[in-house]
Every structure is written in C-alpha cells, then in structure tokens.
PDB file of C-alpha atoms and ligand atoms in Angstrom:
ATOM      1  CA  MET A  29      39.686  70.554-183.429  1.00 45.00           C
ATOM      2  CA  THR A  30      42.479  71.644-185.710  1.00 51.00           C
ATOM      3  CA  GLU A  31      44.862  69.017-187.008  1.00 56.00           C
ATOM      4  CA  THR A  32      48.542  69.218-186.258  1.00 57.00           C
ATOM      5  CA  LEU A  33      50.940  69.166-189.206  1.00 56.00           C
ATOM      6  CA  ALA A  34      51.939  65.593-188.353  1.00 57.00           C
ATOM      7  CA  GLU A  35      48.304  64.445-188.361  1.00 57.00           C
ATOM      8  CA  LYS A  36      47.652  66.219-191.627  1.00 57.00           C
ATOM      9  CA  VAL A  37      50.715  64.605-193.179  1.00 59.00           C
ATOM     10  CA  GLU A  38      49.937  61.124-191.920  1.00 59.00           C
ATOM     11  CA  ALA A  39      46.678  61.177-193.806  1.00 62.00           C
ATOM     12  CA  VAL A  40      48.507  61.799-197.081  1.00 82.00           C
ATOM     13  CA  GLU A  41      50.032  58.892-198.870  1.00 90.00           C
ATOM     14  CA  ARG A  42      52.781  60.016-201.199  1.00 96.00           C
ATOM     15  CA  THR A  43      52.770  58.236-204.519  1.00 96.00           C
ATOM     16  CA  ALA A  44      55.329  58.516-207.295  1.00 97.00           C
ATOM     17  CA  SER A  45      54.323  59.224-210.894  1.00 96.00           C
ATOM     18  CA  PRO A  46      56.713  58.023-213.563  1.00 97.00           C
ATOM     19  CA  TYR A  47      58.109  60.938-215.543  1.00 97.00           C
ATOM     20  CA  HIS A  48      59.708  61.175-218.959  1.00 98.00           C
ATOM     21  CA  PHE A  49      62.742  63.425-218.958  1.00 98.00           C
ATOM     22  CA  ALA A  50      65.228  64.686-221.537  1.00 98.00           C
ATOM     23  CA  MET A  51      68.748  65.602-220.462  1.00 98.00           C
ATOM     24  CA  VAL A  52      71.750  66.943-222.346  1.00 98.00           C
ATOM     25  CA  GLU A  53      75.131  65.334-221.817  1.00 98.00           C
ATOM     26  CA  PRO A  54      77.596  67.704-220.143  1.00 98.00           C
ATOM     27  CA  SER A  55      80.411  66.849-222.584  1.00 98.00           C
ATOM     28  CA  GLU A  56      80.782  70.544-223.479  1.00 98.00           C
ATOM     29  CA  PHE A  57      79.879  72.016-220.095  1.00 98.00           C
ATOM     30  CA  ASP A  58      82.068  74.922-218.996  1.00 98.00           C
ATOM     31  CA  VAL A  59      81.934  78.476-217.644  1.00 98.00           C
ATOM     32  CA  VAL A  60      83.420  80.718-220.344  1.00 98.00           C
ATOM     33  CA  TYR A  61      81.073  83.708-220.067  1.00 98.00           C
ATOM     34  CA  GLU A  62      79.114  85.246-217.187  1.00 98.00           C
ATOM     35  CA  ILE A  63      75.367  85.716-217.563  1.00 98.00           C
ATOM     36  CA  ASN A  64      74.206  85.235-213.977  1.00 98.00           C
ATOM     37  CA  PRO A  65      75.722  86.080-210.572  1.00 98.00           C
ATOM     38  CA  TRP A  66      76.846  82.489-209.955  1.00 98.00           C
ATOM     39  CA  MET A  67      79.150  82.374-212.971  1.00 98.00           C
ATOM     40  CA  ALA A  68      82.818  83.408-212.770  1.00 98.00           C
ATOM     41  CA  THR A  69      85.159  82.517-215.605  1.00 98.00           C
ATOM     42  CA  THR A  70      87.896  82.469-212.966  1.00 98.00           C
ATOM     43  CA  ASP A  71      86.199  79.514-211.253  1.00 98.00           C
ATOM     44  CA  ARG A  72      85.586  76.954-213.945  1.00 98.00           C
ATOM     45  CA  PRO A  73      84.005  73.560-213.287  1.00 98.00           C
ATOM     46  CA  ASP A  74      85.939  70.310-213.043  1.00 98.00           C
ATOM     47  CA  ARG A  75      84.719  68.482-216.147  1.00 96.00           C
ATOM     48  CA  GLU A  76      85.245  64.984-214.861  1.00 97.00           C
ATOM     49  CA  LEU A  77      83.532  65.683-211.573  1.00 98.00           C
ATOM     50  CA  ALA A  78      80.680  67.421-213.423  1.00 98.00           C
ATOM     51  CA  LEU A  79      80.183  64.379-215.630  1.00 98.00           C
ATOM     52  CA  ALA A  80      80.161  62.077-212.592  1.00 98.00           C
ATOM     53  CA  GLN A  81      77.623  64.284-210.784  1.00 98.00           C
ATOM     54  CA  TRP A  82      75.398  64.407-213.838  1.00 98.00           C
ATOM     55  CA  ARG A  83      75.567  60.615-214.262  1.00 98.00           C
ATOM     56  CA  THR A  84      74.561  60.171-210.631  1.00 98.00           C
ATOM     57  CA  LEU A  85      71.461  62.278-211.312  1.00 98.00           C
ATOM     58  CA  VAL A  86      70.546  60.246-214.416  1.00 98.00           C
ATOM     59  CA  ASP A  87      71.047  57.013-212.458  1.00 98.00           C
ATOM     60  CA  ALA A  88      68.913  58.292-209.573  1.00 98.00           C
ATOM     61  CA  TYR A  89      66.021  59.130-211.911  1.00 98.00           C
ATOM     62  CA  ARG A  90      66.238  55.726-213.556  1.00 98.00           C
ATOM     63  CA  ALA A  91      66.555  53.926-210.230  1.00 98.00           C
ATOM     64  CA  TYR A  92      63.238  55.465-209.153  1.00 98.00           C
ATOM     65  CA  GLY A  93      61.493  54.400-212.331  1.00 97.00           C
ATOM     66  CA  HIS A  94      61.742  57.468-214.563  1.00 98.00           C
ATOM     67  CA  THR A  95      62.630  57.415-218.240  1.00 98.00           C
ATOM     68  CA  VAL A  96      65.526  59.610-219.317  1.00 98.00           C
ATOM     69  CA  GLU A  97      66.295  60.480-222.941  1.00 98.00           C
ATOM     70  CA  ILE A  98      69.853  61.610-223.483  1.00 98.00           C
ATOM     71  CA  ILE A  99      70.608  64.400-225.962  1.00 98.00           C
ATOM     72  CA  PRO A 100      74.279  64.741-226.961  1.00 98.00           C
ATOM     73  CA  GLY A 101      76.146  67.924-226.024  1.00 98.00           C
ATOM     74  CA  VAL A 102      77.017  70.368-228.811  1.00 98.00           C
ATOM     75  CA  PRO A 103      80.454  72.022-229.133  1.00 98.00           C
ATOM     76  CA  GLY A 104      80.335  75.775-228.524  1.00 98.00           C
ATOM     77  CA  LEU A 105      77.252  75.503-226.276  1.00 98.00           C
ATOM     78  CA  PRO A 106      78.608  75.045-222.746  1.00 98.00           C
ATOM     79  CA  ASP A 107      75.239  75.784-221.082  1.00 98.00           C
ATOM     80  CA  MET A 108      73.222  73.368-223.186  1.00 98.00           C
ATOM     81  CA  VAL A 109      73.476  70.854-220.343  1.00 98.00           C
ATOM     82  CA  PHE A 110      70.719  72.951-218.749  1.00 98.00           C
ATOM     83  CA  ALA A 111      68.081  71.147-220.773  1.00 98.00           C
ATOM     84  CA  ALA A 112      65.170  72.772-218.944  1.00 98.00           C
ATOM     85  CA  ASN A 113      65.835  75.974-220.845  1.00 98.00           C
ATOM     86  CA  GLY A 114      65.343  74.345-224.236  1.00 98.00           C
ATOM     87  CA  GLY A 115      61.590  74.902-224.379  1.00 98.00           C
ATOM     88  CA  LEU A 116      58.347  73.912-222.680  1.00 98.00           C
ATOM     89  CA  SER A 117      56.559  70.654-223.343  1.00 98.00           C
ATOM     90  CA  VAL A 118      52.961  70.948-222.178  1.00 97.00           C
ATOM     91  CA  GLY A 119      49.647  69.428-223.246  1.00 94.00           C
ATOM     92  CA  GLY A 120      50.960  68.031-226.522  1.00 96.00           C
ATOM     93  CA  ILE A 121      52.767  71.143-227.676  1.00 97.00           C
ATOM     94  CA  PHE A 122      56.412  72.139-227.464  1.00 98.00           C
ATOM     95  CA  TYR A 123      56.771  75.906-227.131  1.00 98.00           C
ATOM     96  CA  THR A 124      60.298  76.703-228.279  1.00 98.00           C
ATOM     97  CA  ALA A 125      62.798  78.690-226.275  1.00 98.00           C
ATOM     98  CA  LYS A 126      64.070  82.010-227.569  1.00 98.00           C
ATOM     99  CA  PHE A 127      67.093  82.780-225.469  1.00 98.00           C
ATOM    100  CA  SER A 128      67.759  86.189-223.952  1.00 98.00           C
ATOM    101  CA  THR A 129      71.503  86.023-224.634  1.00 98.00           C
ATOM    102  CA  GLU A 130      73.328  85.333-227.876  1.00 98.00           C
ATOM    103  CA  PHE A 131      75.593  82.848-226.084  1.00 98.00           C
ATOM    104  CA  ARG A 132      72.708  80.393-225.859  1.00 98.00           C
ATOM    105  CA  GLU A 133      70.675  81.395-228.902  1.00 98.00           C
ATOM    106  CA  ALA A 134      71.561  78.311-230.959  1.00 98.00           C
ATOM    107  CA  GLU A 135      70.133  75.939-228.344  1.00 98.00           C
ATOM    108  CA  GLY A 136      66.518  76.830-229.142  1.00 98.00           C
ATOM    109  CA  PRO A 137      66.433  75.491-232.729  1.00 98.00           C
ATOM    110  CA  LEU A 138      68.444  72.409-231.712  1.00 98.00           C
ATOM    111  CA  HIS A 139      65.844  71.480-229.098  1.00 98.00           C
ATOM    112  CA  ALA A 140      63.027  72.158-231.539  1.00 98.00           C
ATOM    113  CA  GLU A 141      64.623  69.765-234.041  1.00 98.00           C
ATOM    114  CA  TRP A 142      65.129  67.156-231.366  1.00 98.00           C
ATOM    115  CA  GLN A 143      61.451  67.375-230.400  1.00 98.00           C
ATOM    116  CA  LYS A 144      60.354  66.970-234.020  1.00 98.00           C
ATOM    117  CA  ALA A 145      62.517  63.888-234.444  1.00 98.00           C
ATOM    118  CA  ASN A 146      61.877  62.248-231.074  1.00 98.00           C
ATOM    119  CA  THR A 147      58.459  63.219-229.693  1.00 97.00           C
ATOM    120  CA  SER A 148      54.879  63.577-230.840  1.00 97.00           C
ATOM    121  CA  ALA A 149      54.615  67.150-229.545  1.00 98.00           C
ATOM    122  CA  LYS A 150      53.521  69.846-231.971  1.00 98.00           C
ATOM    123  CA  VAL A 151      56.382  72.331-232.098  1.00 98.00           C
ATOM    124  CA  VAL A 152      55.191  75.925-231.767  1.00 98.00           C
ATOM    125  CA  GLU A 153      57.828  78.525-232.484  1.00 98.00           C
ATOM    126  CA  ALA A 154      57.968  81.339-229.929  1.00 98.00           C
ATOM    127  CA  THR A 155      57.983  84.930-231.139  1.00 98.00           C
ATOM    128  CA  PHE A 156      59.111  86.338-227.805  1.00 98.00           C
ATOM    129  CA  VAL A 157      62.100  85.821-225.567  1.00 98.00           C
ATOM    130  CA  ASN A 158      61.640  82.961-223.105  1.00 98.00           C
ATOM    131  CA  GLU A 159      63.890  80.331-221.582  1.00 98.00           C
ATOM    132  CA  GLY A 160      61.558  77.358-221.556  1.00 98.00           C
ATOM    133  CA  GLU A 161      61.016  75.335-218.428  1.00 98.00           C
ATOM    134  CA  GLY A 162      63.564  77.474-216.644  1.00 98.00           C
ATOM    135  CA  ASP A 163      60.812  80.068-216.328  1.00 98.00           C
ATOM    136  CA  TYR A 164      57.731  77.962-217.051  1.00 98.00           C
ATOM    137  CA  ILE A 165      56.371  75.451-214.575  1.00 98.00           C
ATOM    138  CA  ALA A 166      53.312  73.464-215.656  1.00 98.00           C
ATOM    139  CA  LEU A 167      51.019  72.735-212.740  1.00 97.00           C
ATOM    140  CA  GLY A 168      47.526  71.321-213.222  1.00 94.00           C
ATOM    141  CA  ASP A 169      45.648  73.435-215.733  1.00 95.00           C
ATOM    142  CA  ARG A 170      47.938  76.412-215.156  1.00 97.00           C
ATOM    143  CA  VAL A 171      51.452  77.351-216.066  1.00 98.00           C
ATOM    144  CA  LEU A 172      53.444  79.399-213.548  1.00 98.00           C
ATOM    145  CA  ALA A 173      55.771  81.766-215.349  1.00 98.00           C
ATOM    146  CA  GLY A 174      58.723  83.875-214.278  1.00 98.00           C
ATOM    147  CA  TYR A 175      59.776  87.245-215.702  1.00 98.00           C
ATOM    148  CA  GLY A 176      62.187  89.977-214.742  1.00 98.00           C
ATOM    149  CA  PHE A 177      65.525  88.578-215.830  1.00 98.00           C
ATOM    150  CA  ARG A 178      65.135  86.229-218.797  1.00 98.00           C
ATOM    151  CA  SER A 179      61.642  85.387-220.083  1.00 98.00           C
ATOM    152  CA  THR A 180      59.329  88.207-221.121  1.00 98.00           C
ATOM    153  CA  ILE A 181      55.702  88.897-220.219  1.00 98.00           C
ATOM    154  CA  GLU A 182      54.934  89.009-223.963  1.00 98.00           C
ATOM    155  CA  SER A 183      55.997  85.389-224.143  1.00 98.00           C
ATOM    156  CA  HIS A 184      53.709  84.524-221.201  1.00 98.00           C
ATOM    157  CA  ARG A 185      50.744  85.920-223.086  1.00 98.00           C
ATOM    158  CA  GLU A 186      51.751  84.110-226.260  1.00 98.00           C
ATOM    159  CA  LEU A 187      52.051  80.817-224.388  1.00 98.00           C
ATOM    160  CA  GLU A 188      48.617  81.378-222.852  1.00 98.00           C
ATOM    161  CA  ALA A 189      47.162  81.697-226.358  1.00 97.00           C
ATOM    162  CA  VAL A 190      48.976  78.711-227.881  1.00 97.00           C
ATOM    163  CA  ALA A 191      48.640  76.344-224.918  1.00 96.00           C
ATOM    164  CA  GLY A 192      45.107  77.383-223.987  1.00 96.00           C
ATOM    165  CA  ARG A 193      46.007  77.482-220.295  1.00 97.00           C
ATOM    166  CA  GLU A 194      46.089  80.211-217.720  1.00 98.00           C
ATOM    167  CA  VAL A 195      49.634  81.530-217.406  1.00 98.00           C
ATOM    168  CA  VAL A 196      50.345  83.125-214.024  1.00 98.00           C
ATOM    169  CA  SER A 197      53.095  85.737-214.364  1.00 98.00           C
ATOM    170  CA  LEU A 198      55.416  85.965-211.374  1.00 99.00           C
ATOM    171  CA  HIS A 199      57.944  88.755-210.977  1.00 98.00           C
ATOM    172  CA  LEU A 200      61.476  87.638-210.071  1.00 98.00           C
ATOM    173  CA  VAL A 201      63.419  90.373-208.290  1.00 98.00           C
ATOM    174  CA  ASP A 202      66.629  88.765-206.954  1.00 98.00           C
ATOM    175  CA  SER A 203      69.254  88.242-209.667  1.00 98.00           C
ATOM    176  CA  ARG A 204      70.585  85.100-207.944  1.00 98.00           C
ATOM    177  CA  PHE A 205      67.214  83.510-208.618  1.00 98.00           C
ATOM    178  CA  TYR A 206      66.935  84.612-212.205  1.00 98.00           C
ATOM    179  CA  HIS A 207      64.830  81.706-213.458  1.00 98.00           C
ATOM    180  CA  LEU A 208      61.548  80.619-211.845  1.00 98.00           C
ATOM    181  CA  ASP A 209      62.942  77.120-211.314  1.00 98.00           C
ATOM    182  CA  THR A 210      65.572  78.542-208.966  1.00 98.00           C
ATOM    183  CA  ALA A 211      62.862  80.147-206.799  1.00 98.00           C
ATOM    184  CA  LEU A 212      59.955  77.700-206.808  1.00 99.00           C
ATOM    185  CA  CYS A 213      59.472  73.961-207.221  1.00 98.00           C
ATOM    186  CA  VAL A 214      56.539  71.593-207.363  1.00 98.00           C
ATOM    187  CA  LEU A 215      56.522  68.908-204.673  1.00 98.00           C
ATOM    188  CA  ASP A 216      53.267  67.206-205.546  1.00 97.00           C
ATOM    189  CA  GLU A 217      51.819  67.945-208.945  1.00 96.00           C
ATOM    190  CA  ALA A 218      48.606  66.004-208.338  1.00 94.00           C
ATOM    191  CA  ARG A 219      47.842  67.908-205.118  1.00 95.00           C
ATOM    192  CA  GLY A 220      49.220  71.247-206.293  1.00 96.00           C
ATOM    193  CA  LEU A 221      51.770  71.438-203.485  1.00 98.00           C
ATOM    194  CA  VAL A 222      54.679  73.777-204.146  1.00 98.00           C
ATOM    195  CA  ALA A 223      57.686  75.170-202.277  1.00 98.00           C
ATOM    196  CA  TYR A 224      59.186  78.585-202.891  1.00 98.00           C
ATOM    197  CA  PHE A 225      61.599  81.185-201.585  1.00 98.00           C
ATOM    198  CA  PRO A 226      59.478  84.309-200.925  1.00 98.00           C
ATOM    199  CA  GLY A 227      62.462  86.667-201.171  1.00 98.00           C
ATOM    200  CA  ALA A 228      62.868  85.893-204.863  1.00 98.00           C
ATOM    201  CA  PHE A 229      59.518  87.477-205.753  1.00 99.00           C
ATOM    202  CA  GLY A 230      58.118  90.996-205.930  1.00 98.00           C
ATOM    203  CA  ASP A 231      55.390  91.970-203.424  1.00 98.00           C
ATOM    204  CA  GLU A 232      52.480  91.479-205.768  1.00 98.00           C
ATOM    205  CA  SER A 233      53.714  88.083-206.914  1.00 98.00           C
ATOM    206  CA  ARG A 234      54.225  87.024-203.302  1.00 98.00           C
ATOM    207  CA  ALA A 235      50.603  87.903-202.668  1.00 98.00           C
ATOM    208  CA  THR A 236      49.583  85.888-205.742  1.00 98.00           C
ATOM    209  CA  LEU A 237      51.518  82.880-204.452  1.00 98.00           C
ATOM    210  CA  GLU A 238      49.903  83.216-201.002  1.00 98.00           C
ATOM    211  CA  ARG A 239      46.480  83.241-202.612  1.00 98.00           C
ATOM    212  CA  LEU A 240      47.081  80.339-205.018  1.00 98.00           C
ATOM    213  CA  PHE A 241      49.097  78.167-202.637  1.00 98.00           C
ATOM    214  CA  PRO A 242      48.122  78.760-199.010  1.00 97.00           C
ATOM    215  CA  ASP A 243      49.706  75.421-198.029  1.00 97.00           C
ATOM    216  CA  ALA A 244      53.025  76.045-199.763  1.00 98.00           C
ATOM    217  CA  VAL A 245      56.345  75.320-198.099  1.00 98.00           C
ATOM    218  CA  LYS A 246      58.384  78.520-197.756  1.00 98.00           C
ATOM    219  CA  VAL A 247      62.098  77.937-197.714  1.00 98.00           C
ATOM    220  CA  SER A 248      64.826  79.933-196.008  1.00 98.00           C
ATOM    221  CA  ALA A 249      67.361  82.105-197.805  1.00 98.00           C
ATOM    222  CA  GLU A 250      70.012  79.595-196.784  1.00 98.00           C
ATOM    223  CA  ASP A 251      68.222  76.715-198.508  1.00 98.00           C
ATOM    224  CA  ALA A 252      67.426  78.869-201.536  1.00 98.00           C
ATOM    225  CA  GLU A 253      71.105  79.810-201.841  1.00 98.00           C
ATOM    226  CA  ALA A 254      71.954  76.104-201.769  1.00 98.00           C
ATOM    227  CA  PHE A 255      69.584  75.791-204.762  1.00 98.00           C
ATOM    228  CA  ALA A 256      66.878  73.923-202.864  1.00 98.00           C
ATOM    229  CA  MET A 257      64.230  75.245-205.243  1.00 98.00           C
ATOM    230  CA  ASN A 258      65.945  73.672-208.213  1.00 98.00           C
ATOM    231  CA  SER A 259      64.480  70.331-207.195  1.00 98.00           C
ATOM    232  CA  VAL A 260      62.544  67.695-209.077  1.00 98.00           C
ATOM    233  CA  SER A 261      59.789  65.718-207.361  1.00 98.00           C
ATOM    234  CA  ASP A 262      57.796  62.784-208.681  1.00 98.00           C
ATOM    235  CA  GLY A 263      55.204  63.125-205.939  1.00 98.00           C
ATOM    236  CA  LYS A 264      57.093  60.835-203.590  1.00 98.00           C
ATOM    237  CA  HIS A 265      60.828  61.220-204.126  1.00 98.00           C
ATOM    238  CA  VAL A 266      62.309  64.698-204.019  1.00 98.00           C
ATOM    239  CA  PHE A 267      65.603  64.974-205.878  1.00 98.00           C
ATOM    240  CA  HIS A 268      67.254  67.986-204.293  1.00 98.00           C
ATOM    241  CA  ALA A 269      70.576  69.657-203.605  1.00 98.00           C
ATOM    242  CA  GLY A 270      72.133  67.834-200.651  1.00 98.00           C
ATOM    243  CA  ALA A 271      73.504  71.111-199.323  1.00 98.00           C
ATOM    244  CA  ALA A 272      69.908  72.235-198.690  1.00 98.00           C
ATOM    245  CA  ARG A 273      69.708  70.323-195.408  1.00 97.00           C
ATOM    246  CA  GLU A 274      66.733  72.048-193.853  1.00 98.00           C
ATOM    247  CA  PHE A 275      64.733  71.550-197.038  1.00 98.00           C
ATOM    248  CA  GLY A 276      65.631  67.841-196.959  1.00 98.00           C
ATOM    249  CA  ARG A 277      64.242  67.622-193.424  1.00 98.00           C
ATOM    250  CA  ILE A 278      61.092  69.520-194.337  1.00 98.00           C
ATOM    251  CA  VAL A 279      60.218  67.251-197.253  1.00 98.00           C
ATOM    252  CA  GLU A 280      60.776  64.170-195.089  1.00 97.00           C
ATOM    253  CA  GLU A 281      58.442  65.640-192.460  1.00 97.00           C
ATOM    254  CA  LEU A 282      55.845  66.055-195.168  1.00 97.00           C
ATOM    255  CA  GLY A 283      56.093  62.370-196.001  1.00 97.00           C
ATOM    256  CA  PHE A 284      58.325  62.581-199.073  1.00 98.00           C
ATOM    257  CA  VAL A 285      61.540  60.643-199.555  1.00 98.00           C
ATOM    258  CA  SER A 286      64.504  62.999-199.712  1.00 98.00           C
ATOM    259  CA  VAL A 287      67.026  62.097-202.419  1.00 98.00           C
ATOM    260  CA  PRO A 288      69.987  64.422-201.822  1.00 98.00           C
ATOM    261  CA  LEU A 289      72.387  64.903-204.707  1.00 98.00           C
ATOM    262  CA  ASP A 290      75.518  66.969-205.231  1.00 98.00           C
ATOM    263  CA  LEU A 291      75.608  69.105-208.377  1.00 98.00           C
ATOM    264  CA  SER A 292      78.275  71.498-207.086  1.00 98.00           C
ATOM    265  CA  GLN A 293      80.015  71.823-210.458  1.00 98.00           C
ATOM    266  CA  PHE A 294      76.811  72.951-212.139  1.00 98.00           C
ATOM    267  CA  LEU A 295      76.141  75.541-209.441  1.00 98.00           C
ATOM    268  CA  LYS A 296      79.258  77.288-210.758  1.00 98.00           C
ATOM    269  CA  ALA A 297      77.148  78.041-213.827  1.00 98.00           C
ATOM    270  CA  GLY A 298      74.056  78.893-211.771  1.00 98.00           C
ATOM    271  CA  GLY A 299      72.416  75.554-212.463  1.00 98.00           C
ATOM    272  CA  GLY A 300      71.280  72.462-210.609  1.00 98.00           C
ATOM    273  CA  ILE A 301      69.085  69.374-210.741  1.00 98.00           C
ATOM    274  CA  LYS A 302      65.983  70.902-212.273  1.00 98.00           C
ATOM    275  CA  CYS A 303      67.990  73.005-214.740  1.00 98.00           C
ATOM    276  CA  CYS A 304      69.523  69.809-216.118  1.00 98.00           C
ATOM    277  CA  THR A 305      66.095  68.227-216.563  1.00 98.00           C
ATOM    278  CA  MET A 306      63.466  68.834-219.224  1.00 98.00           C
ATOM    279  CA  THR A 307      60.077  67.211-218.612  1.00 98.00           C
ATOM    280  CA  LEU A 308      58.448  65.700-221.690  1.00 98.00           C
ATOM    281  CA  ARG A 309      54.661  65.956-221.675  1.00 95.00           C
ATOM    282  CA  ASP A 310      53.809  65.096-225.276  1.00 86.00           C
TER     283      ASP A 310
HETATM  284  N1  LIG B   3      74.367  79.323-217.044  1.00 87.07           N
HETATM  285  C1  LIG B   3      73.005  79.103-217.394  1.00 87.07           C
HETATM  286  C2  LIG B   3      72.322  80.429-217.698  1.00 87.07           C
HETATM  287  O1  LIG B   3      72.615  81.389-217.032  1.00 87.07           O
HETATM  288  C3  LIG B   3      72.296  78.372-216.294  1.00 87.07           C
HETATM  289  C4  LIG B   3      70.898  77.994-216.634  1.00 87.07           C
HETATM  290  C5  LIG B   3      70.152  77.357-215.494  1.00 87.07           C
HETATM  291  N2  LIG B   3      68.935  76.802-215.921  1.00 87.07           N
HETATM  292  C6  LIG B   3      67.774  76.851-215.244  1.00 87.07           C
HETATM  293  N3  LIG B   3      66.783  76.173-215.706  1.00 87.07           N
HETATM  294  N4  LIG B   3      67.623  77.574-214.186  1.00 87.07           N
HETATM  295  O2  LIG B   3      71.527  80.532-218.591  1.00 87.07           O
END
C-alpha cells in the first residue's frame, strides 16, 4: 500500500537546529544602480521601513533560538545588506566572494576581514568570480552551485578543490532568479529536503535536480516571483516571504512552522530573507 502525503508527513517529526548567522545592518541600503531586473533607481526603498523589516527578521531568528552576529553597514555599499553574497562558510573554510560587478567589489575583502577577526574559519581567497552563498548552498556533503548570471563555473571547480566536496553546478536561465538562493531553498538540511522553482533552471539542471531530489517541493511561478525560494529554514521553522502564500501552506502541510515575514523594501533591490543572511559554519 502506498502512503498518502499526509501519512508520510505525520511520520516525520520536524526538529529545529540552532544556526549561527551573520547579517549586515541596512544603514546604507539603497537602490542607486541597476544590476538585476528587480532594481529601478526610480523606485527607491523607504529606509525607515527597510530598517524595521530587517529588525523584524533579526528578532524572528533570535526568538527561535538562532544566534545572529551583526556587521555594520559601510557607506558607499548599498547592497552590502545582502550578507549572503559575502562569501561561503563551509566545513571550516571561508571561500571569499569575488563580485561580478564593480559596484559590489569592495564587499568581498570586507567580509574576509570580518571572518578573520570574528570566526575560526580559514579564509581562502577565490580566484574566480562568485557571489558567495547567493549562488552556493551547502547541503550534506555537497554544495549546490548556481551559474549563468553571477558566479562562474571556474569558481565552482575551485571551490570543489578547496572545500573537498562535490559541487553540483546548476544553470540559472531566468534573469529574475539570478542567484541560486532566489530559485532554490533547503527546507530540511538533515533530510536533504529542498524546494525549487523549476522554471529558473536549464533543462539539464532540471534533470539533475529531479535525480538528486525526487521528493523536492516544486513551487509555482507566482510563489517564486514573491521570492518564496529566498527562504531560510532551521528544519522546523521556515522564515519566508509572507507574500508567498501557497508556499506557506505547503510548508505547513509538510509539518513545518511557517514564519511569514515582509521584506518588501529589499525586494526593490532583488533581495529577501536569505539574501540578508549569511550562515556561519566555522
Ligand atoms: N541588489 C543585489 C544584487 O543584485 C541583491 C543581492 C541579493 N542577494 C542574494 N543572495 N540573492 O547583487
């Protein structure tokens, strides 16, 4: 007899793992250049509202038992609030970001310095263009990696060598979902459960995802456009864009606790919850 989804879900007890995050204060956040389809310098964010939304996210993480390190914002770097792009912390190393655009170039060395001063990770300087956790998602003994818009395949291969883990290259083909963390998210790291928007990936990469994650949740274009895939999950609580209503229902059906949040001001820069969050794994 085959189990129904409800029966399958009931057997799974969702447990939260405490995470250690680093986030950059949005004191300098703004939209003054356009480097992705979400950004329009004619539609700039409301600074006060942005700060309030960001604080709500920090408070939510802390309320659910996570540790959040706060990195101050740096004048002249309006996108630095998107901490996920600052590098990749995995298995004791910190692989530095090397940004694809000059607007954000200075963020890489700043994050590397912060890691040296505040973590035990061994900082490994990247030779090739990559935008850190924006395109790299550590999952079990693999790292899922996006390319096509920002990070390069050369960087994937370099990371594979320095981290000693299999790096699975995934081709991003829709410019609205220009970083992997806008197209795919991990719901349960321990069980290897992910969610993704199939339309963001090229055919071959979609086939790879089908093969690696037969149980994955596939989200609708509507949810993806609401930035549903820019979620953070601790294995029990899923911090996600409140506008992604269907996704909220799906995670609840799967036994997770939906924690809807509004990061509307950051979406004006093409960012969301996950973009604002760097995971420390030192
Ligand atoms: N405006 C930023 C950029 O285009 C947004 C970065 C979003 N970060 C992310 N991890 N997806 O670079």
